[in-house]
PDB file of C-alpha atoms and ligand atoms in Angstrom:
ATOM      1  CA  UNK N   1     -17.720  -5.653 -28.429  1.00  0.00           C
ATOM      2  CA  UNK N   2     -16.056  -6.299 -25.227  1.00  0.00           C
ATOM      3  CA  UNK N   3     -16.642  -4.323 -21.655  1.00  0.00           C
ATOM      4  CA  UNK N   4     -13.819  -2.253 -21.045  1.00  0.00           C
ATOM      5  CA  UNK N   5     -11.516  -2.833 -18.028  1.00  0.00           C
ATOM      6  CA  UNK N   6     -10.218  -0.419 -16.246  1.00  0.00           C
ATOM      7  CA  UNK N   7      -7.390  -0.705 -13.927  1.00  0.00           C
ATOM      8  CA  UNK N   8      -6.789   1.373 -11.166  1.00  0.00           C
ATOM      9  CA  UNK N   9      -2.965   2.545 -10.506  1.00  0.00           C
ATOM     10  CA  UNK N  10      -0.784   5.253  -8.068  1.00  0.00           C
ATOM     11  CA  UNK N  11       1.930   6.739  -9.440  1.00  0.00           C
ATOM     12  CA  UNK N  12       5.440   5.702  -8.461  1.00  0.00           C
ATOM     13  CA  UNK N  13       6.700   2.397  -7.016  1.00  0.00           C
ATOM     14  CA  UNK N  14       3.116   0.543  -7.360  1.00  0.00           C
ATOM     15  CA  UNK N  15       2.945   1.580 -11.403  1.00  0.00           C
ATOM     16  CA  UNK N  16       6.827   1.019 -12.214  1.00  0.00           C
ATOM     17  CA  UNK N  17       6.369  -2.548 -10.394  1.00  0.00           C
ATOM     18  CA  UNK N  18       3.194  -3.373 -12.024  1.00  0.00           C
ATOM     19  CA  UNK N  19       4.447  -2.837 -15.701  1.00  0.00           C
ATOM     20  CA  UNK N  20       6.244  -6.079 -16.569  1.00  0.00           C
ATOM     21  CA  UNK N  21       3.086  -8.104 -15.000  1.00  0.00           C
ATOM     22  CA  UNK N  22       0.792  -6.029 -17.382  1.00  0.00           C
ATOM     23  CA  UNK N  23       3.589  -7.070 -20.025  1.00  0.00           C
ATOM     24  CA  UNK N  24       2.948 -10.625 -19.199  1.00  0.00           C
ATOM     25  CA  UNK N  25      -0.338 -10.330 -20.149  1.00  0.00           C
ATOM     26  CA  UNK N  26      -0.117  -8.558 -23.484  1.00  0.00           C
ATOM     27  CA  UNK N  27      -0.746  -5.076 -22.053  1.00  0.00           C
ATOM     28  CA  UNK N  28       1.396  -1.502 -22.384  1.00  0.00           C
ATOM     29  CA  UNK N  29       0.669   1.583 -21.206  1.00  0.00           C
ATOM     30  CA  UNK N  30       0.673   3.638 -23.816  1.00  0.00           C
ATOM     31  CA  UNK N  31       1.944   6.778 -21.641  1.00  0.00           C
ATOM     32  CA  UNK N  32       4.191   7.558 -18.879  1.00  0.00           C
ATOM     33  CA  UNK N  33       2.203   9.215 -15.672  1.00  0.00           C
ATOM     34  CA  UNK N  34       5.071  11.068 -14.978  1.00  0.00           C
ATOM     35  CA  UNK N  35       5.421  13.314 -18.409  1.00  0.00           C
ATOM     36  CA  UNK N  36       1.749  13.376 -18.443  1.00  0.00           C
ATOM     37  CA  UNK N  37      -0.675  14.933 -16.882  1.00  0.00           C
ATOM     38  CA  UNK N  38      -3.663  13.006 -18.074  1.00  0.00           C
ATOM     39  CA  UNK N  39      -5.500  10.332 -15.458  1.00  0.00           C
ATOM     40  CA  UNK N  40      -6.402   7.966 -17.850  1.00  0.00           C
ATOM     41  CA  UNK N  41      -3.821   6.319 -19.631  1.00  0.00           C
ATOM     42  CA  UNK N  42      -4.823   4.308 -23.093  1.00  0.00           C
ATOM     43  CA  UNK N  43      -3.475   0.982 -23.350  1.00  0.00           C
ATOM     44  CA  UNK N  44      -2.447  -0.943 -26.744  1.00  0.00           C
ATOM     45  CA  UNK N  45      -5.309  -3.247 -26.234  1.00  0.00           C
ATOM     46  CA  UNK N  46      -8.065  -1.142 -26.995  1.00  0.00           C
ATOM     47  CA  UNK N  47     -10.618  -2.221 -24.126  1.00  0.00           C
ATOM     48  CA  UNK N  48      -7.572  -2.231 -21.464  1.00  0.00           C
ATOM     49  CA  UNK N  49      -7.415   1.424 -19.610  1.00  0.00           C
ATOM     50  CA  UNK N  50      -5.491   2.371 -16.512  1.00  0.00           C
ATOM     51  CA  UNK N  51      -6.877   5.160 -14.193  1.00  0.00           C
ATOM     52  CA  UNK N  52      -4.049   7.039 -11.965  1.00  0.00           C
ATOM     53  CA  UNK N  53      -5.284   7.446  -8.450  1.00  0.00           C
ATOM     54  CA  UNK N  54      -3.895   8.310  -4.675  1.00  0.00           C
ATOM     55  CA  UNK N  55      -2.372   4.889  -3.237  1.00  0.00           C
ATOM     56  CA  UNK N  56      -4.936   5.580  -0.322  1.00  0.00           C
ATOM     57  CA  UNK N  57      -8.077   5.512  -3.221  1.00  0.00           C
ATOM     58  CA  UNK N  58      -7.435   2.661  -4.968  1.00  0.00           C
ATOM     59  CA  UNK N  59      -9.475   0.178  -2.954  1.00  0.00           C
ATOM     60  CA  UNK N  60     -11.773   2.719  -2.777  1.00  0.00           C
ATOM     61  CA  UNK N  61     -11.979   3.145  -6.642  1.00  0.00           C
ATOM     62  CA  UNK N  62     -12.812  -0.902  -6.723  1.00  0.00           C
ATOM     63  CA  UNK N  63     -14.651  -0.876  -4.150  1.00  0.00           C
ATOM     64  CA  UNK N  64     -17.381   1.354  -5.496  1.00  0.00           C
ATOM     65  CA  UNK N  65     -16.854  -0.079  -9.299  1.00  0.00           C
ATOM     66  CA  UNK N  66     -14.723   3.292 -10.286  1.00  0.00           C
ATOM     67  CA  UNK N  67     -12.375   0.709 -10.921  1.00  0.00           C
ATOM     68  CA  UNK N  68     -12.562  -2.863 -12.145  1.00  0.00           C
ATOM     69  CA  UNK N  69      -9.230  -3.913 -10.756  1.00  0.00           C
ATOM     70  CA  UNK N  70      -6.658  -2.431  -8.917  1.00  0.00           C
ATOM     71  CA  UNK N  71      -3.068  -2.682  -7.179  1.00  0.00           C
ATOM     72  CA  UNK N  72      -2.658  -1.646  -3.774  1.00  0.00           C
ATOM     73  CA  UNK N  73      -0.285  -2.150  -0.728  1.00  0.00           C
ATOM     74  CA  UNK N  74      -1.090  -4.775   2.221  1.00  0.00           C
ATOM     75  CA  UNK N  75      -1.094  -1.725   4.371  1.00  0.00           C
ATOM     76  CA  UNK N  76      -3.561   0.413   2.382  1.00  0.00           C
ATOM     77  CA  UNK N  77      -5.836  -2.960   2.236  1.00  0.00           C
ATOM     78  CA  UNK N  78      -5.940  -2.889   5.874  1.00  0.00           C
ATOM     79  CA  UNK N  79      -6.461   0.425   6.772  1.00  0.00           C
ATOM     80  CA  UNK N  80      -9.292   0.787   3.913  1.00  0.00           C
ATOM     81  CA  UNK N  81     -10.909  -2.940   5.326  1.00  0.00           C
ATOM     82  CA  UNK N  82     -11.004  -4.560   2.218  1.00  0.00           C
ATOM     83  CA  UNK N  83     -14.977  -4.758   1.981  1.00  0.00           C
ATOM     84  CA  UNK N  84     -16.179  -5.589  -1.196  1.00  0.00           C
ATOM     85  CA  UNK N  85     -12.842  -6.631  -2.952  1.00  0.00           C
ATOM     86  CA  UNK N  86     -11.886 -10.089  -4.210  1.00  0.00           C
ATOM     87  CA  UNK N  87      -7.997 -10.632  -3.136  1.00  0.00           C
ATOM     88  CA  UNK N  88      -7.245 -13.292  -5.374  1.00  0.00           C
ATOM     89  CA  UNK N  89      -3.235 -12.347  -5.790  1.00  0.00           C
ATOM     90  CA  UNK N  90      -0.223 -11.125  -4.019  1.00  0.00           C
ATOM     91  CA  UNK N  91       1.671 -10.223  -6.395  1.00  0.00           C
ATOM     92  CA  UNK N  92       5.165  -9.680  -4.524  1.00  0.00           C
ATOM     93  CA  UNK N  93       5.913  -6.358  -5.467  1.00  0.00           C
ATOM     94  CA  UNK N  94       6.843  -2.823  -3.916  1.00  0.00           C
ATOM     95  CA  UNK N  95       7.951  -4.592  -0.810  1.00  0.00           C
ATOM     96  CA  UNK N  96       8.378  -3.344   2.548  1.00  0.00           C
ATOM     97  CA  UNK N  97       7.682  -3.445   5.944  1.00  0.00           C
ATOM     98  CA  UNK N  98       5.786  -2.007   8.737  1.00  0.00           C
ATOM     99  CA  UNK N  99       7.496  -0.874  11.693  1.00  0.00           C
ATOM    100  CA  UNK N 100       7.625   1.482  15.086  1.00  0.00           C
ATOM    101  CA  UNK N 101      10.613   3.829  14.829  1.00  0.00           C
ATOM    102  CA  UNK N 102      11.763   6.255  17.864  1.00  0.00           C
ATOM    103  CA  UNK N 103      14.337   8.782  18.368  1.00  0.00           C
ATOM    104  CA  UNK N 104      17.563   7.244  18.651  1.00  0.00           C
ATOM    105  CA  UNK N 105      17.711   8.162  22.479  1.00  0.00           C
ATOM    106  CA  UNK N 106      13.910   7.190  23.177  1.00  0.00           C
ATOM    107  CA  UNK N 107      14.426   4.606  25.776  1.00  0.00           C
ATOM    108  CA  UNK N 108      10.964   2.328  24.236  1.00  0.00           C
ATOM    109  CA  UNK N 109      12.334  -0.881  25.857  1.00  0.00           C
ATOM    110  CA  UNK N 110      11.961   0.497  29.322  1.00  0.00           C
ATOM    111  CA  UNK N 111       8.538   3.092  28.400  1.00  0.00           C
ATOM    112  CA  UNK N 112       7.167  -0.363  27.222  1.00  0.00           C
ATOM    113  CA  UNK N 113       8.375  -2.305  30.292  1.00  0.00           C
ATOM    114  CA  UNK N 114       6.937   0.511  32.701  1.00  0.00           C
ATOM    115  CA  UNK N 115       3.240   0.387  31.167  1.00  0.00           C
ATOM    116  CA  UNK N 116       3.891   4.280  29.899  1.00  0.00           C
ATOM    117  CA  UNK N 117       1.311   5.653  27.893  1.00  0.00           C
ATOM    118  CA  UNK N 118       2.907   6.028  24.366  1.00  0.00           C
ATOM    119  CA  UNK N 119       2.322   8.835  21.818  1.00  0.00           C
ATOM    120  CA  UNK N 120       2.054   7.359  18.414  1.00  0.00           C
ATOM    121  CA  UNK N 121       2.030   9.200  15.217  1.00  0.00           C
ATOM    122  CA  UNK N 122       1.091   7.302  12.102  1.00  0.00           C
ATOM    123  CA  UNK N 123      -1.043   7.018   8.891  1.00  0.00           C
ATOM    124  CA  UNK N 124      -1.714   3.432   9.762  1.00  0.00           C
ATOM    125  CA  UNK N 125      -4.158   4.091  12.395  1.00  0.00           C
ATOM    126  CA  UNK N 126      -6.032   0.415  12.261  1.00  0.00           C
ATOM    127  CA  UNK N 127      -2.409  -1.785  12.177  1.00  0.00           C
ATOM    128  CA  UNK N 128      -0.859   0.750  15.021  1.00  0.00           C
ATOM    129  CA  UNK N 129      -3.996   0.279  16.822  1.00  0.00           C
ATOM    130  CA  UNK N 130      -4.293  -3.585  16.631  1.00  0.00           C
ATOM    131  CA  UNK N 131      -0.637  -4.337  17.221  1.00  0.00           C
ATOM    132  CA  UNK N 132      -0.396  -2.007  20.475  1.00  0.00           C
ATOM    133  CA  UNK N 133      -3.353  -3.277  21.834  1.00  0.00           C
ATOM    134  CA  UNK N 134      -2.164  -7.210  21.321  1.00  0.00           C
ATOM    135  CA  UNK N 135       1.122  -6.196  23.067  1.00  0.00           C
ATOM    136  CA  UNK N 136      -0.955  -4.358  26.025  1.00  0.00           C
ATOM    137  CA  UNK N 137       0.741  -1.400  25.571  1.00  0.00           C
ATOM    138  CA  UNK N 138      -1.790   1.809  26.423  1.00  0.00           C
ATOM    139  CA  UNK N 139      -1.549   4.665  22.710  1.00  0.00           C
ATOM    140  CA  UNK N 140      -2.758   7.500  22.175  1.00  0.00           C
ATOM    141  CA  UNK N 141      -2.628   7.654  18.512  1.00  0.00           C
ATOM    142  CA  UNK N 142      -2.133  10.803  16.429  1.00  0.00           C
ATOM    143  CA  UNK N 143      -2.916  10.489  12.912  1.00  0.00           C
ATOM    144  CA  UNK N 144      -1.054  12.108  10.169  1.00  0.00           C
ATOM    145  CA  UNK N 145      -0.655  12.237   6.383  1.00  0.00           C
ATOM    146  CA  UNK N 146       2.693  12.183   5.961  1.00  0.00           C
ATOM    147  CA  UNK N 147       6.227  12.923   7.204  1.00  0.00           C
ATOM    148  CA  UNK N 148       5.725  10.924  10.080  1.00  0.00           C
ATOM    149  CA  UNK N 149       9.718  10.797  10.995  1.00  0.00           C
ATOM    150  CA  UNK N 150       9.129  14.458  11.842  1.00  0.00           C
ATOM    151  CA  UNK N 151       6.660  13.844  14.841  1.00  0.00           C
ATOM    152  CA  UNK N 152       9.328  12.583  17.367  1.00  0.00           C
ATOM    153  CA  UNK N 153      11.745  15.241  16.439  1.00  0.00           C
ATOM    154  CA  UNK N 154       9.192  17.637  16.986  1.00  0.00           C
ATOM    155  CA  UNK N 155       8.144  16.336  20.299  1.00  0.00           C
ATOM    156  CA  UNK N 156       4.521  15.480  18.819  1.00  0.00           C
ATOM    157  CA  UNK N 157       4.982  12.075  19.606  1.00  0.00           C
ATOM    158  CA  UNK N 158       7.516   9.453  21.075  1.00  0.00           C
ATOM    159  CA  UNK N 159       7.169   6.958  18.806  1.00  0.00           C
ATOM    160  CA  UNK N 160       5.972   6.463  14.756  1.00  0.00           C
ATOM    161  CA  UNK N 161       4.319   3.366  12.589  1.00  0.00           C
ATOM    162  CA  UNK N 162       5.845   3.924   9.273  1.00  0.00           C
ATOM    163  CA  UNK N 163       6.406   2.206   6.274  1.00  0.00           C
ATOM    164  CA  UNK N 164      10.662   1.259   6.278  1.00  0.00           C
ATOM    165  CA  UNK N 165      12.166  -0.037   3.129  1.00  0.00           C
ATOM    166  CA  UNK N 166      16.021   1.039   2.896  1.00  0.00           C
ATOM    167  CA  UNK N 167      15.818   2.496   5.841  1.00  0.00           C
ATOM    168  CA  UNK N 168      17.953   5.661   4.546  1.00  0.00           C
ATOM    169  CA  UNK N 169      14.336   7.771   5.887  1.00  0.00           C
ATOM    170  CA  UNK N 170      14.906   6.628   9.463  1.00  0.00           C
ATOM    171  CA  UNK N 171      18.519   6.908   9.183  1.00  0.00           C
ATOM    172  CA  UNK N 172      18.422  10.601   7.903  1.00  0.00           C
ATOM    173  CA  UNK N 173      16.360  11.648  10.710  1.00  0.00           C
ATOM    174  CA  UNK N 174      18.221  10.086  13.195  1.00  0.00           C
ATOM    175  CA  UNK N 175      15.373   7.032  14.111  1.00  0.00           C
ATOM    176  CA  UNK N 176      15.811   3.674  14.478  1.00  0.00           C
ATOM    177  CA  UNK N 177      13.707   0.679  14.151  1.00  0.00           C
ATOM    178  CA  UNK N 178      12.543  -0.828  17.120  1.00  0.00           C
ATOM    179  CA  UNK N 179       9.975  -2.987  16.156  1.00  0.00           C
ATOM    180  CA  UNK N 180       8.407  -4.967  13.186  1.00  0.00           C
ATOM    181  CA  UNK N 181       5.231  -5.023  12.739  1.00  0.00           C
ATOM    182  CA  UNK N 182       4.407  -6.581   9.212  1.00  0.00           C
ATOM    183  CA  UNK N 183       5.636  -7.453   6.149  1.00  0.00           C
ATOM    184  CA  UNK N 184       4.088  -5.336   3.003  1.00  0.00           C
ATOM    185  CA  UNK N 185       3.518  -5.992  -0.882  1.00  0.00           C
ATOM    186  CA  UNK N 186       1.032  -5.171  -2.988  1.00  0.00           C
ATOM    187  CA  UNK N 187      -1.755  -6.929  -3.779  1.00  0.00           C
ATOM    188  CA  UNK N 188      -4.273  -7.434  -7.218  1.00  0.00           C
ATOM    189  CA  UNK N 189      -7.757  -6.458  -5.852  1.00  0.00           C
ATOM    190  CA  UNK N 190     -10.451  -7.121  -8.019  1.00  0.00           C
ATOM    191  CA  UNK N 191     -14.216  -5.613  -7.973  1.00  0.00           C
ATOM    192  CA  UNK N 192     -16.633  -8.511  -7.016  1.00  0.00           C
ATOM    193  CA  UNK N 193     -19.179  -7.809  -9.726  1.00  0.00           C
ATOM    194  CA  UNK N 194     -17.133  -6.955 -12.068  1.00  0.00           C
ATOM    195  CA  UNK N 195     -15.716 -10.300 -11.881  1.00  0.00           C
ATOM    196  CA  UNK N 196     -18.775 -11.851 -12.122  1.00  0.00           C
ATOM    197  CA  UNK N 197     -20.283  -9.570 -15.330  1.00  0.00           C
ATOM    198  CA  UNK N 198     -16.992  -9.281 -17.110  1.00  0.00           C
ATOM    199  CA  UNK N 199     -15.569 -12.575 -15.978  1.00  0.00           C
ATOM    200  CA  UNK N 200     -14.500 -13.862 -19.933  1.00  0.00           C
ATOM    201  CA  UNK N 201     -12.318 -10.838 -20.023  1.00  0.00           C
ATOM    202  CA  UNK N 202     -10.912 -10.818 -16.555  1.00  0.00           C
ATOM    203  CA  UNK N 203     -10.421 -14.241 -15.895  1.00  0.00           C
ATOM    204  CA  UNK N 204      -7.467 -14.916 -18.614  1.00  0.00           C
ATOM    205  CA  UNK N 205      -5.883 -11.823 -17.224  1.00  0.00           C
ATOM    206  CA  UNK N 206      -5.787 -12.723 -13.411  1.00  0.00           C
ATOM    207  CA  UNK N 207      -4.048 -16.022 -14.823  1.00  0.00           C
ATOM    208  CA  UNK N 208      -1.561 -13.980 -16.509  1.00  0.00           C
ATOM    209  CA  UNK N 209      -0.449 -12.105 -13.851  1.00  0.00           C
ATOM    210  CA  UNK N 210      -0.441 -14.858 -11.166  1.00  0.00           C
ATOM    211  CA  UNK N 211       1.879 -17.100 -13.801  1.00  0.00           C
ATOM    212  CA  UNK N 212       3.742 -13.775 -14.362  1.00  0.00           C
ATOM    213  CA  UNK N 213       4.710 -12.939 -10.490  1.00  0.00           C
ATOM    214  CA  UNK N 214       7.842 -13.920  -8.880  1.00  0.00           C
ATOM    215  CA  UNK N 215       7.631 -16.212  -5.867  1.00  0.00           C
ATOM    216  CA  UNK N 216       8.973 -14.462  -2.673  1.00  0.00           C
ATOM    217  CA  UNK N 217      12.466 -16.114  -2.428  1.00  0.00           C
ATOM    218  CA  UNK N 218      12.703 -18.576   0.547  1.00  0.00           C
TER     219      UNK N 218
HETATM  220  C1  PRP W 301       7.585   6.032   2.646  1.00  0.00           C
HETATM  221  C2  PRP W 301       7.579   6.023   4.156  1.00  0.00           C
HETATM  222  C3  PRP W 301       8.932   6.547   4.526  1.00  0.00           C
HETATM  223  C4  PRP W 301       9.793   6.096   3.350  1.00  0.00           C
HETATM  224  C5  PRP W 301      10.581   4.885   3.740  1.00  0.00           C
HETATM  225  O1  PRP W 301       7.199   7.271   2.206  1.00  0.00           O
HETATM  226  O2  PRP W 301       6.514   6.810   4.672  1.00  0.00           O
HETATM  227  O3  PRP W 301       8.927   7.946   4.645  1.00  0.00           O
HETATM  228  O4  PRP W 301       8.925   5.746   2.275  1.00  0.00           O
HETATM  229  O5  PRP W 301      11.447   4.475   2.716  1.00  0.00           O
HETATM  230  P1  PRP W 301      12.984   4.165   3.006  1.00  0.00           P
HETATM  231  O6  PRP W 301      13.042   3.217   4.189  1.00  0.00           O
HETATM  232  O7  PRP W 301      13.471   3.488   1.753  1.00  0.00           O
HETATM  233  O8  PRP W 301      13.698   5.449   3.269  1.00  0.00           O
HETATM  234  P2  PRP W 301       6.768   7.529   0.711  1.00  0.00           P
HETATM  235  O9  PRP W 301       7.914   8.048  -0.061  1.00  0.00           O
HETATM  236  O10 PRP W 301       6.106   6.301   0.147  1.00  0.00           O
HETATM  237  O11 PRP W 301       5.714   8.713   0.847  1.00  0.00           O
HETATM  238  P3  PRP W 301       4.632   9.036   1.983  1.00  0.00           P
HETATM  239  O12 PRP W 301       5.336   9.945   2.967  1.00  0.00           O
HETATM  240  O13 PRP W 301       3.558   9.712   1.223  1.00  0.00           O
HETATM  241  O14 PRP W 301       4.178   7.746   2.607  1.00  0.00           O
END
């Protein structure tokens, strides 16, 4: 009998995105996460399960074997260090972008120019950390879990590192964009042992998906 393989998932964009690649490879989910409640989902191939876990855990979950494999954002990657995990894939999904927003009448150009000291607010403590410090621009940084766009309205903080990918967030809360930071997509992460000990069974799927994703258009 073979191992079975389980494949760690979030809810949302991430799982929606990563369907037709596990349809490339001959695998359905055999339930939708959001009429369920149940965190492990049965696939039609019987040795094929997907675990549903916080965006934030997933490298964790592969990291530590919870998880064989796993899809998770270039941002989570980062910010979780990627120890342990074999990045064989990008698989060009759930794009988006990293980027500093302020209140529309935050002058950053000139609190940049000036050498202020600049109160950050973001999730992505490592990449806000890294890309200040390569600009020379002096942060405090305050993290948070969420709802970022409020910190500037609230006065907690003059500036935010945030995930952007309409851009209808920013816009509804009256921030703009100032910066860029990165380019996002999710990639397939892979548990090292794993791929050594269950390497007949993985090894045909990892080729699956990479033939299955679609190139990022020029
Ligand atoms: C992300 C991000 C922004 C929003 C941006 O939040 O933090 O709030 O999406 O998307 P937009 O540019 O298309 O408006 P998400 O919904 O992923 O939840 P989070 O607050 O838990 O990060």
């Amino acid at each position: 009998m073979s191992p079975t393989i389980t494949l760690a998932l979030s809810k949302g964009r991430i799982f929606d995105e990563t369907l037709p690649l596990l349809a490339a490879a001959g695998i359905e989910v055999l339930e939708d996460p959001e009429k369920s409640r149940k965190l492990i989902l049965p696939t039609n191939q019987p040795d094929v399960r997907v675990v549903l876990v916080r965006a934030t855990d997933v490298p964790t979950y592969v990291e530590h074997g919870g998880a064989d494999l796993g899809v998770t954002g270039k941002d989570t990657l980062i910010e979780h260090g990627g120890q342990g995990l074999y990045q064989p894939l990008d698989l060009n999904i759930a794009r988006c972008r990293v980027s500093v927003a302020v209140r529309a009448d935050f002058d950053y150009a000139s609190a940049v120019r000036q050498g202020s000291r600049l109160r950050v607010a973001t999730k992505y403590t490592s990449i806000a950390r890294d890309f200040f410090a390569a600009k020379g621009v002096h942060v405090d940084l305050i993290k948070l879990y969420g709802s970022m766009e409020l910190a500037p309205l609230t006065g907690l903080a003059d500036a935010i590192v945030d995930l952007v990918s309409t851009g209808n967030t920013l816009k509804a809360n009256q921030l703009v964009e100032v910066e860029r930071i990165m380019d996002i997509s999710s990639r397939l992460v892979v548990n090292q042992a794993a791929l050594k000990l269950k390497q007949a069974r993985l090894r045909p799927l990892l080729d699956a998906f990479a033939k299955a994703v679609t190139p990022i258009p020029a």
